[in-house]
Short mmCIF file of C-alpha atoms in Angstrom, two decimals:
data_model
loop_
_atom_site.label_atom_id
_atom_site.label_comp_id
_atom_site.label_asym_id
_atom_site.label_seq_id
_atom_site.Cartn_x
_atom_site.Cartn_y
_atom_site.Cartn_z
CA MET A 62 19.33 41.09 9.41
CA ILE A 63 15.65 40.23 8.61
CA ASP A 64 15.25 36.40 8.18
CA HIS A 65 12.89 34.66 6.11
CA LYS A 66 10.04 34.04 8.42
CA SER A 67 9.72 37.79 9.38
CA ILE A 68 9.67 38.62 5.25
CA TRP A 69 6.72 36.09 4.81
CA LYS A 70 4.90 37.24 7.91
CA LYS A 71 4.67 40.61 6.79
CA ALA A 72 4.47 39.94 2.91
CA LYS A 73 1.22 37.77 4.19
CA ALA A 74 -0.07 40.88 6.24
CA ALA A 75 0.18 43.03 2.92
CA LEU A 76 -1.50 39.86 0.90
CA LYS A 77 -4.36 39.79 3.43
CA SER A 78 -5.05 43.63 3.21
CA THR A 79 -5.43 43.18 -0.67
CA GLN A 80 -6.68 39.87 -1.39
CA PRO A 81 -10.38 38.76 -0.75
CA GLY A 82 -10.63 37.10 2.19
CA HIS A 83 -11.58 33.67 0.57
CA ALA A 84 -8.80 33.79 -1.78
CA TYR A 85 -6.22 34.69 1.44
CA SER A 86 -7.49 31.98 3.31
CA THR A 87 -7.27 29.06 0.58
CA TRP A 88 -4.09 30.28 -1.04
CA PHE A 89 -1.62 32.35 1.14
CA GLU A 90 -2.50 31.23 4.54
CA PRO A 91 -0.86 27.75 4.06
CA ILE A 92 2.29 28.90 2.38
CA LYS A 93 5.31 28.41 4.71
CA SER A 94 8.86 30.19 4.31
CA ILE A 95 11.40 27.70 4.80
CA GLY A 96 14.55 29.18 3.75
CA LEU A 97 16.43 32.47 2.84
CA ASN A 98 19.72 31.93 1.21
CA GLU A 99 21.80 34.27 -1.31
CA HIS A 100 18.80 36.44 -2.39
CA THR A 101 16.49 33.53 -2.50
CA LEU A 102 13.44 33.18 -0.58
CA LEU A 103 11.96 29.41 -0.77
CA LEU A 104 8.42 28.85 -0.25
CA GLU A 105 6.89 25.73 0.41
CA LEU A 106 3.27 24.91 -0.89
CA PRO A 107 1.10 22.03 0.02
CA ASN A 108 0.78 20.20 -2.94
CA GLN A 109 1.26 20.06 -6.78
CA PHE A 110 -1.95 21.75 -7.50
CA PHE A 111 -1.66 24.40 -5.24
CA PHE A 112 1.89 24.75 -6.68
CA ASP A 113 0.05 25.16 -10.21
CA TRP A 114 -2.62 27.24 -9.20
CA ILE A 115 0.21 29.88 -7.75
CA GLN A 116 2.22 29.70 -10.72
CA SER A 117 -0.85 30.69 -12.94
CA HIS A 118 -2.62 33.13 -10.58
CA TYR A 119 -0.55 34.65 -7.99
CA LEU A 120 3.01 35.19 -8.77
CA ASP A 121 3.10 38.66 -9.42
CA ALA A 122 0.96 39.21 -6.04
CA ILE A 123 3.50 37.54 -4.03
CA GLU A 124 6.70 39.13 -5.62
CA LYS A 125 4.79 42.53 -5.02
CA ALA A 126 4.18 41.82 -1.42
CA CYS A 127 7.73 40.68 -0.95
CA GLU A 128 9.92 42.85 -2.88
CA PRO A 129 9.68 46.00 -0.45
CA LEU A 130 10.32 43.93 2.80
CA TYR A 131 14.23 42.91 1.24
CA ASP A 132 17.38 45.31 0.73
CA GLY A 133 18.02 44.20 -3.01
CA THR A 134 16.48 42.04 -5.55
CA LEU A 135 14.64 38.93 -4.14
CA ILE A 136 14.43 36.02 -5.94
CA ILE A 137 11.24 33.77 -4.95
CA LYS A 138 11.54 29.78 -5.41
CA TYR A 139 8.80 27.43 -4.76
CA THR A 140 8.85 23.77 -3.78
CA VAL A 141 5.97 21.33 -2.79
CA ALA A 142 5.88 19.79 0.62
CA PRO A 143 7.49 16.38 0.91
CA GLN A 144 5.25 13.23 1.36
CA ASN A 145 7.39 12.84 4.88
CA PRO A 146 9.01 15.85 5.70
CA LEU A 147 12.30 15.63 7.37
CA ILE A 148 14.05 19.10 7.11
CA GLU A 149 11.49 20.80 10.01
CA HIS A 150 14.18 21.31 12.19
CA ALA A 151 17.11 22.30 9.82
CA GLU A 152 18.65 25.41 9.64
CA PRO A 153 17.15 27.97 7.03
CA ASP A 154 20.56 28.27 5.12
CA SER A 155 20.88 24.53 5.10
CA ILE A 156 17.26 23.95 4.06
CA VAL A 157 17.88 25.93 0.70
CA GLU A 158 20.95 23.83 0.02
CA SER A 159 19.17 20.54 0.81
CA TYR A 160 16.38 21.58 -1.64
CA ASN A 161 18.95 21.76 -4.62
CA ALA A 162 20.94 18.76 -3.45
CA THR A 163 20.54 15.07 -4.88
CA ALA A 164 17.75 13.14 -3.15
CA PRO A 165 18.95 10.19 -1.22
CA PRO A 166 19.43 6.91 -3.37
CA ARG A 167 16.10 5.71 -4.79
CA PRO A 168 15.84 3.23 -7.78
CA LYS A 169 14.55 5.17 -10.54
CA THR A 170 10.97 3.76 -11.32
CA SER A 171 7.71 5.27 -13.05
CA LEU A 172 5.99 4.99 -9.40
CA ASN A 173 3.93 7.65 -8.04
CA GLU A 174 5.34 8.21 -4.58
CA GLY A 175 2.19 9.73 -3.55
CA TYR A 176 0.48 6.57 -3.88
CA THR A 177 1.16 4.76 -0.66
CA PHE A 178 -1.13 2.54 1.58
CA THR A 179 -1.01 5.31 4.26
CA SER A 180 -2.92 7.80 1.87
CA PHE A 181 -5.10 4.98 0.52
CA ILE A 182 -8.46 5.58 2.22
CA GLY A 183 -10.00 2.38 3.20
CA GLY A 184 -13.66 1.13 3.67
CA SER A 185 -15.65 -1.90 3.55
CA HIS A 186 -15.90 -1.28 -0.40
CA ASN A 187 -12.09 -2.02 -0.85
CA GLN A 188 -10.97 -3.67 2.49
CA PHE A 189 -10.22 -7.21 0.95
CA ALA A 190 -8.25 -5.50 -1.80
CA LYS A 191 -6.19 -3.31 0.39
CA ALA A 192 -5.47 -6.45 2.61
CA ALA A 193 -4.40 -8.23 -0.26
CA ALA A 194 -2.23 -5.19 -1.35
CA VAL A 195 -0.19 -4.76 1.69
CA ASN A 196 0.46 -8.87 2.21
CA VAL A 197 1.86 -8.93 -1.47
CA SER A 198 3.97 -5.81 -0.65
CA GLU A 199 5.05 -7.50 2.62
CA ASP A 200 5.96 -10.79 1.28
CA PRO A 201 5.94 -10.76 -2.81
CA GLY A 202 6.06 -13.86 -4.64
CA GLN A 203 3.76 -15.78 -2.66
CA GLN A 204 2.37 -18.73 -4.70
CA SER A 205 -1.73 -18.15 -3.73
CA PHE A 206 -1.13 -14.34 -4.22
CA ASN A 207 0.48 -14.59 -7.54
CA PRO A 208 -0.47 -13.03 -9.73
CA LEU A 209 -2.52 -10.48 -7.81
CA VAL A 210 -5.35 -9.14 -9.85
CA ILE A 211 -7.24 -5.87 -8.57
CA TYR A 212 -10.20 -5.13 -10.60
CA GLY A 213 -13.33 -2.49 -10.68
CA GLY A 214 -14.69 0.46 -12.43
CA VAL A 215 -12.67 3.75 -13.59
CA GLY A 216 -11.42 5.57 -10.71
CA MET A 217 -11.77 3.24 -7.73
CA GLY A 218 -8.58 3.08 -6.53
CA LYS A 219 -7.01 0.48 -8.60
CA THR A 220 -3.76 2.40 -9.72
CA HIS A 221 -3.17 3.82 -6.25
CA LEU A 222 -3.38 0.19 -4.89
CA LEU A 223 -0.61 -0.78 -7.77
CA HIS A 224 1.52 1.94 -6.98
CA ALA A 225 1.34 1.41 -3.36
CA ILE A 226 2.55 -2.05 -3.52
CA GLY A 227 5.48 -0.79 -5.64
CA ASN A 228 6.37 2.00 -2.96
CA GLY A 229 5.87 -0.62 0.04
CA ILE A 230 8.34 -3.04 -1.40
CA LEU A 231 10.84 -0.34 -2.08
CA ASN A 232 10.76 1.11 1.39
CA THR A 233 11.38 -2.47 2.60
CA ASP A 234 14.15 -3.10 0.16
CA PRO A 235 15.62 -0.63 -2.36
CA ARG A 236 17.38 -3.15 -3.98
CA LYS A 237 14.33 -4.68 -5.65
CA LYS A 238 13.85 -4.25 -9.28
CA ILE A 239 10.39 -2.85 -9.96
CA VAL A 240 8.78 -2.54 -13.43
CA CYS A 241 5.71 -0.46 -13.49
CA ALA A 242 3.83 0.23 -16.86
CA SER A 243 0.53 0.58 -18.19
CA SER A 244 -0.62 -2.00 -20.74
CA GLU A 245 -0.40 0.78 -23.60
CA LYS A 246 3.19 1.27 -22.67
CA PHE A 247 3.94 -2.19 -22.70
CA THR A 248 2.45 -2.61 -26.27
CA LEU A 249 4.05 0.71 -27.39
CA ASP A 250 7.78 -0.46 -25.81
CA PHE A 251 7.12 -4.01 -27.74
CA ILE A 252 6.13 -2.17 -31.16
CA SER A 253 9.11 0.35 -30.76
CA SER A 254 11.65 -2.83 -30.08
CA ILE A 255 10.53 -4.25 -33.22
CA GLN A 256 10.68 -1.09 -35.24
CA LYS A 257 14.50 -0.79 -34.05
CA ASN A 258 15.57 -4.25 -34.01
CA LYS A 259 16.04 -4.33 -29.95
CA THR A 260 13.28 -6.96 -28.90
CA VAL A 261 16.02 -8.70 -26.86
CA GLU A 262 16.53 -5.64 -24.86
CA PHE A 263 12.59 -5.10 -24.54
CA SER A 264 12.74 -8.75 -22.98
CA LYS A 265 15.35 -8.10 -20.56
CA MET A 266 13.80 -4.92 -19.64
CA TYR A 267 10.53 -6.60 -18.50
CA ARG A 268 11.86 -10.05 -17.58
CA ASN A 269 14.56 -9.14 -15.42
CA ALA A 270 12.06 -7.34 -13.15
CA ASP A 271 11.56 -8.69 -9.30
CA ILE A 272 8.08 -7.26 -9.33
CA LEU A 273 6.12 -6.66 -12.46
CA LEU A 274 3.17 -4.19 -12.20
CA ILE A 275 0.87 -3.52 -15.19
CA ASP A 276 -2.31 -1.44 -15.25
CA ASP A 277 -5.19 -1.95 -17.04
CA ILE A 278 -4.85 -5.44 -18.89
CA GLN A 279 -7.93 -4.97 -20.48
CA PHE A 280 -6.14 -3.07 -23.20
CA PHE A 281 -4.33 -6.15 -24.41
CA GLN A 282 -7.60 -6.92 -26.03
CA GLY A 283 -7.18 -7.82 -29.75
CA LYS A 284 -3.38 -7.09 -29.79
CA GLU A 285 -2.22 -10.56 -30.57
CA GLN A 286 1.46 -10.22 -30.80
CA THR A 287 1.45 -8.18 -27.66
CA GLN A 288 -0.50 -10.82 -25.88
CA GLU A 289 2.06 -13.57 -26.99
CA GLN A 290 4.88 -11.39 -25.51
CA PHE A 291 3.23 -10.74 -22.52
CA PHE A 292 2.40 -14.66 -21.95
CA HIS A 293 6.01 -15.40 -22.36
CA THR A 294 7.02 -12.45 -20.09
CA PHE A 295 4.58 -13.62 -17.32
CA ASN A 296 5.51 -17.07 -17.49
CA GLU A 297 9.22 -16.50 -16.78
CA LEU A 298 8.47 -14.16 -14.19
CA PHE A 299 6.00 -16.79 -12.50
CA GLN A 300 8.14 -19.61 -12.73
CA SER A 301 11.20 -17.82 -11.43
CA GLY A 302 8.90 -16.74 -8.15
CA LYS A 303 8.60 -13.12 -8.97
CA GLN A 304 5.36 -11.08 -8.12
CA ILE A 305 3.23 -9.95 -10.78
CA VAL A 306 0.38 -7.66 -9.99
CA LEU A 307 -2.29 -6.53 -12.70
CA THR A 308 -5.23 -4.19 -12.65
CA ALA A 309 -8.43 -4.58 -14.95
CA ASP A 310 -11.68 -3.00 -14.87
CA ARG A 311 -13.73 -6.67 -14.71
CA TYR A 312 -13.12 -9.89 -13.42
CA PRO A 313 -10.62 -11.82 -15.72
CA GLY A 314 -12.73 -14.33 -16.49
CA GLU A 315 -15.18 -12.08 -18.00
CA MET A 316 -12.79 -10.53 -20.38
CA ILE A 317 -13.28 -10.81 -23.95
CA GLY A 318 -10.50 -10.63 -26.75
CA LEU A 319 -7.79 -11.86 -24.68
CA GLN A 320 -6.06 -15.71 -25.22
CA ASP A 321 -7.59 -18.11 -23.23
CA ARG A 322 -4.00 -19.42 -21.73
CA LEU A 323 -3.67 -15.64 -20.50
CA LEU A 324 -6.94 -15.94 -18.84
CA SER A 325 -5.96 -18.88 -17.46
CA ARG A 326 -2.70 -17.48 -15.97
CA PHE A 327 -4.83 -14.30 -14.68
CA LYS A 328 -7.21 -16.52 -12.88
CA SER A 329 -4.47 -18.96 -11.20
CA GLY A 330 -3.92 -16.28 -8.43
CA LEU A 331 -6.22 -14.15 -6.44
CA ALA A 332 -8.48 -11.47 -7.84
CA VAL A 333 -9.79 -8.95 -5.71
CA ASP A 334 -12.51 -6.11 -6.74
CA ILE A 335 -13.13 -2.84 -5.51
CA GLN A 336 -16.37 -1.34 -5.50
CA PRO A 337 -17.83 2.10 -5.51
CA PRO A 338 -17.32 3.70 -2.01
CA ASP A 339 -20.01 3.85 0.52
CA TYR A 340 -21.32 7.08 1.79
CA GLU A 341 -19.13 7.26 5.13
CA THR A 342 -16.16 6.52 2.69
CA ARG A 343 -17.15 9.14 0.28
CA VAL A 344 -17.68 11.56 3.10
CA ALA A 345 -14.06 10.77 4.69
CA ILE A 346 -12.27 10.96 1.09
CA VAL A 347 -14.01 14.63 0.74
CA MET A 348 -12.39 15.19 4.07
CA GLU A 349 -9.03 14.06 3.18
CA LYS A 350 -8.93 15.44 -0.35
CA ALA A 351 -9.89 18.80 0.97
CA GLU A 352 -7.28 18.90 3.74
CA MET A 353 -4.41 17.82 1.21
CA ASN A 354 -5.80 21.01 -0.92
CA GLY A 355 -5.58 23.11 1.94
CA LEU A 356 -9.35 23.81 2.16
CA LYS A 357 -11.71 23.90 5.14
CA LEU A 358 -14.95 22.90 4.16
CA PRO A 359 -17.88 23.15 6.55
CA TYR A 360 -19.27 19.52 7.18
CA ASP A 361 -22.85 20.56 5.47
CA ILE A 362 -20.82 21.07 2.51
CA ILE A 363 -18.63 17.73 2.68
CA GLU A 364 -21.60 15.77 3.46
CA LEU A 365 -23.29 17.47 0.26
CA ILE A 366 -20.41 16.47 -1.90
CA GLY A 367 -20.03 12.64 -0.45
CA SER A 368 -24.04 12.35 -0.92
CA HIS A 369 -24.21 13.12 -4.74
CA ILE A 370 -20.65 12.41 -6.05
CA LYS A 371 -20.77 8.56 -5.77
CA ASN A 372 -19.63 7.13 -9.12
CA ASN A 373 -15.67 7.15 -8.06
CA ILE A 374 -12.94 8.95 -6.06
CA ARG A 375 -11.59 10.63 -9.07
CA ASP A 376 -15.13 12.43 -9.39
CA LEU A 377 -14.72 13.45 -5.28
CA GLU A 378 -11.29 14.97 -5.93
CA SER A 379 -11.88 16.92 -8.98
CA THR A 380 -14.83 18.42 -7.34
CA ILE A 381 -13.17 19.71 -4.49
CA ILE A 382 -10.44 21.24 -7.27
CA ARG A 383 -13.54 22.84 -9.06
CA LEU A 384 -14.48 24.28 -5.93
CA LEU A 385 -11.53 25.76 -5.34
CA ALA A 386 -11.34 27.05 -8.86
CA HIS A 387 -14.84 28.57 -8.83
CA SER A 388 -13.77 30.34 -5.41
CA SER A 389 -10.88 32.01 -6.77
CA LEU A 390 -11.88 33.01 -10.13
CA SER A 391 -15.31 34.46 -9.29
CA ASN A 392 -13.70 35.72 -5.92
CA GLN A 393 -16.79 34.18 -3.93
CA GLU A 394 -16.66 32.49 -0.57
CA ILE A 395 -16.97 28.81 -0.52
CA ASP A 396 -20.63 28.10 0.89
CA TYR A 397 -23.19 25.76 0.21
CA GLU A 398 -24.67 27.35 -2.87
CA LEU A 399 -21.47 27.35 -4.78
CA ALA A 400 -20.98 23.81 -3.77
CA LYS A 401 -24.51 22.95 -5.04
CA LYS A 402 -23.68 24.55 -8.48
CA VAL A 403 -20.72 22.80 -8.74
CA ILE A 404 -21.97 19.52 -8.05
CA LYS A 405 -24.52 20.27 -10.84
CA GLU A 406 -21.70 20.90 -13.13
CA ARG A 407 -19.95 17.49 -12.04
CA VAL A 408 -23.13 15.38 -12.22
CA GLY A 409 -24.66 17.07 -15.50
CA GLN A 410 -28.16 16.60 -16.22
CA MET A 411 -28.82 12.98 -14.59
CA SER A 412 -31.73 11.10 -15.16
CA ALA A 413 -34.24 10.11 -12.39
CA SER A 414 -33.18 6.52 -12.54
CA GLU A 415 -30.06 7.24 -11.27
CA VAL A 416 -31.56 8.35 -7.97
CA THR A 417 -33.11 5.18 -6.51
CA VAL A 418 -35.73 4.19 -3.97
CA GLU A 419 -32.80 2.83 -1.90
CA GLU A 420 -31.34 6.38 -2.05
CA ILE A 421 -34.65 7.88 -1.13
CA ILE A 422 -35.34 5.52 2.09
CA ARG A 423 -31.49 5.98 3.08
CA ARG A 424 -32.11 9.91 3.06
CA VAL A 425 -35.68 9.76 5.00
CA SER A 426 -34.08 7.47 7.62
CA LYS A 427 -31.41 9.71 8.22
CA VAL A 428 -33.87 12.61 8.62
CA THR A 429 -36.19 10.94 10.84
CA GLY A 430 -33.87 8.55 12.85
CA VAL A 431 -36.13 5.73 11.74
CA GLU A 432 -33.66 2.79 10.50
CA GLU A 433 -34.27 1.51 7.01
CA GLY A 434 -35.33 -2.01 7.73
CA GLN A 435 -38.03 -0.43 9.72
CA ILE A 436 -39.07 1.74 6.78
CA VAL A 437 -39.81 -1.00 4.48
CA GLY A 438 -40.86 -3.50 7.12
CA GLN A 439 -44.61 -4.20 8.84
CA SER A 440 -44.16 -2.05 12.21
CA ARG A 441 -47.46 0.29 12.58
CA ARG A 442 -45.70 2.36 14.97
CA ALA A 443 -46.67 6.28 14.09
CA GLU A 444 -43.22 7.45 13.61
CA ILE A 445 -42.38 4.41 11.26
CA VAL A 446 -45.73 4.49 9.29
CA GLU A 447 -44.98 8.31 8.96
CA ALA A 448 -41.25 7.63 7.78
CA ARG A 449 -42.46 5.03 5.28
CA GLN A 450 -45.29 7.30 4.11
CA ALA A 451 -42.84 9.89 3.39
CA SER A 452 -40.56 7.69 1.58
CA ILE A 453 -43.52 6.72 -0.44
CA TYR A 454 -44.27 9.96 -1.26
CA LEU A 455 -41.10 10.94 -2.51
CA CYS A 456 -40.38 7.96 -4.55
CA ARG A 457 -43.70 8.78 -6.43
CA GLU A 458 -43.02 12.50 -6.45
CA LEU A 459 -39.33 12.66 -7.72
CA LEU A 460 -39.07 9.34 -9.69
CA GLY A 461 -42.60 8.80 -11.47
CA THR A 462 -42.11 5.06 -10.60
CA SER A 463 -45.26 2.90 -10.95
CA LEU A 464 -47.31 2.07 -8.08
CA ALA A 465 -46.82 -1.39 -8.40
CA SER A 466 -42.97 -1.11 -8.58
CA ILE A 467 -42.77 1.39 -5.14
CA GLY A 468 -44.96 -1.38 -3.42
CA MET A 469 -42.39 -4.00 -4.21
CA HIS A 470 -39.74 -2.00 -2.41
CA PHE A 471 -41.68 -1.64 0.43
CA SER A 472 -42.65 -5.21 1.59
CA GLY A 473 -45.13 -5.97 -1.68
CA ARG A 474 -47.65 -3.35 -0.35
CA ASP A 475 -50.58 -3.05 -3.09
CA HIS A 476 -51.14 -0.01 -5.15
CA THR A 477 -54.18 1.36 -2.85
CA THR A 478 -51.78 1.24 0.29
CA ILE A 479 -49.03 3.49 -1.82
CA LEU A 480 -51.42 5.99 -3.25
CA HIS A 481 -53.24 6.24 0.23
CA ALA A 482 -49.61 7.01 1.35
CA CYS A 483 -49.30 9.74 -0.95
CA LYS A 484 -52.45 11.37 -0.06
CA VAL A 485 -51.66 11.08 3.79
CA ILE A 486 -48.17 12.79 3.18
CA GLU A 487 -49.87 15.56 0.63
CA GLU A 488 -52.40 16.44 3.64
CA LYS A 489 -49.73 16.51 6.22
CA LYS A 490 -47.61 18.75 4.13
CA GLN A 491 -50.47 21.42 4.45
CA LYS A 492 -51.03 21.35 8.10
CA ASN A 493 -47.90 19.72 9.72
CA LYS A 494 -44.57 21.98 8.99
CA ARG A 495 -42.30 19.39 10.40
CA VAL A 496 -43.40 16.91 7.67
CA ALA A 497 -43.11 19.56 5.28
CA GLY A 498 -40.06 20.30 6.13
CA ILE A 499 -38.49 16.73 5.82
CA VAL A 500 -40.09 16.21 2.15
CA ALA A 501 -38.89 19.99 1.14
CA ASP A 502 -35.31 19.12 2.33
CA ILE A 503 -35.11 15.93 0.95
CA LYS A 504 -36.44 17.00 -2.43
CA ASN A 505 -34.18 20.30 -2.60
CA GLU A 506 -31.10 17.54 -2.12
CA LEU A 507 -32.10 15.56 -4.70
CA SER A 508 -33.33 18.15 -7.14
CA ILE A 509 -29.47 18.98 -7.52
CA VAL A 510 -29.08 15.59 -9.33
CA LEU A 511 -32.80 15.49 -11.04
CA SER A 512 -32.97 18.89 -12.30
#
């Protein structure tokens, strides 16, 4: 009797012969067959995005490839790979049964189980915040870490850490009652309780928590009754030694429209910030997100994305998804040119001011091997002077920055020195292919965000 692995192996061979190479490697190669039971073939997909894409684009293709390989009607079902697969060594029939069985007991929460400390990519920009979050998950209710306020811009990973704390606590003690909600949900629950005359039930739901996790507390601004209710909820939990974790878009002391007594409570514990990820962390995030989406990217494309998508982690992830979508919809291999196109779509028509002098110096340093500190310093070594002059030239050429302003970035050099540097590089470009190449490469990279 034919087994599930044999069916899928032959189906993949058929798909490989009918689908474009990039589509096959991106969307079909990562799919695994994990069971066949009662005319049902179960295929496992790497993640939810993958699942959604297959559902909307390739169901018919997979069915057509599988149908001739099975004697009778074959039903194909799909599942998303678990975070920690525990069924690799099970027998095929039991796998299908376990798929339909009730999952191991876990308290019902609104936590995203994919948001864990393991899946959170750390760097210098978020190291302290992550360490504080881990500490809270291991020993919730500590006076000095209660409340814990995690603050930073949009898409920096605040919500990820918030949910990771809850998941970490549940992994240690599933009996803990964790309430996780956005500030909007808290507000809507409160309004609904007033309308339905169920304010007592509302209070019990939030105040019986062992751990209270509230996302985006800045949206309490201007909502006086909600703030009043949250103040009393906060006090009761805090006085009972329960852990409170909050996220916000700014330091609590800088918030406007919140009651002073609330702000005082928020500032009484530990506030930690998350900064935008640095270049190395962005590259690591791109590599991780690409792998999660079953996408193998050359390093030059990973580096390109990491260099230009700087604002937040969410933008990095959405860039990977857009790359996949472009590739599939246009039947085009993912290459450097496609990556540039997608990046331009993501960053839009950015102004020159969004590329900084520091960014240009960093890129010149990387290309020439001269340290950034030396480029802006006083050394007269020929290779350092050349890197410095190239940096000055690019600042003038790409940013149109005033001579005086450029001079200030380069140890206070005067305008005549800046003009001389520009003139030297302009002449070298005509005679020296290496210098011309350095300037051209950096201009091409930055033209993605400047054009």
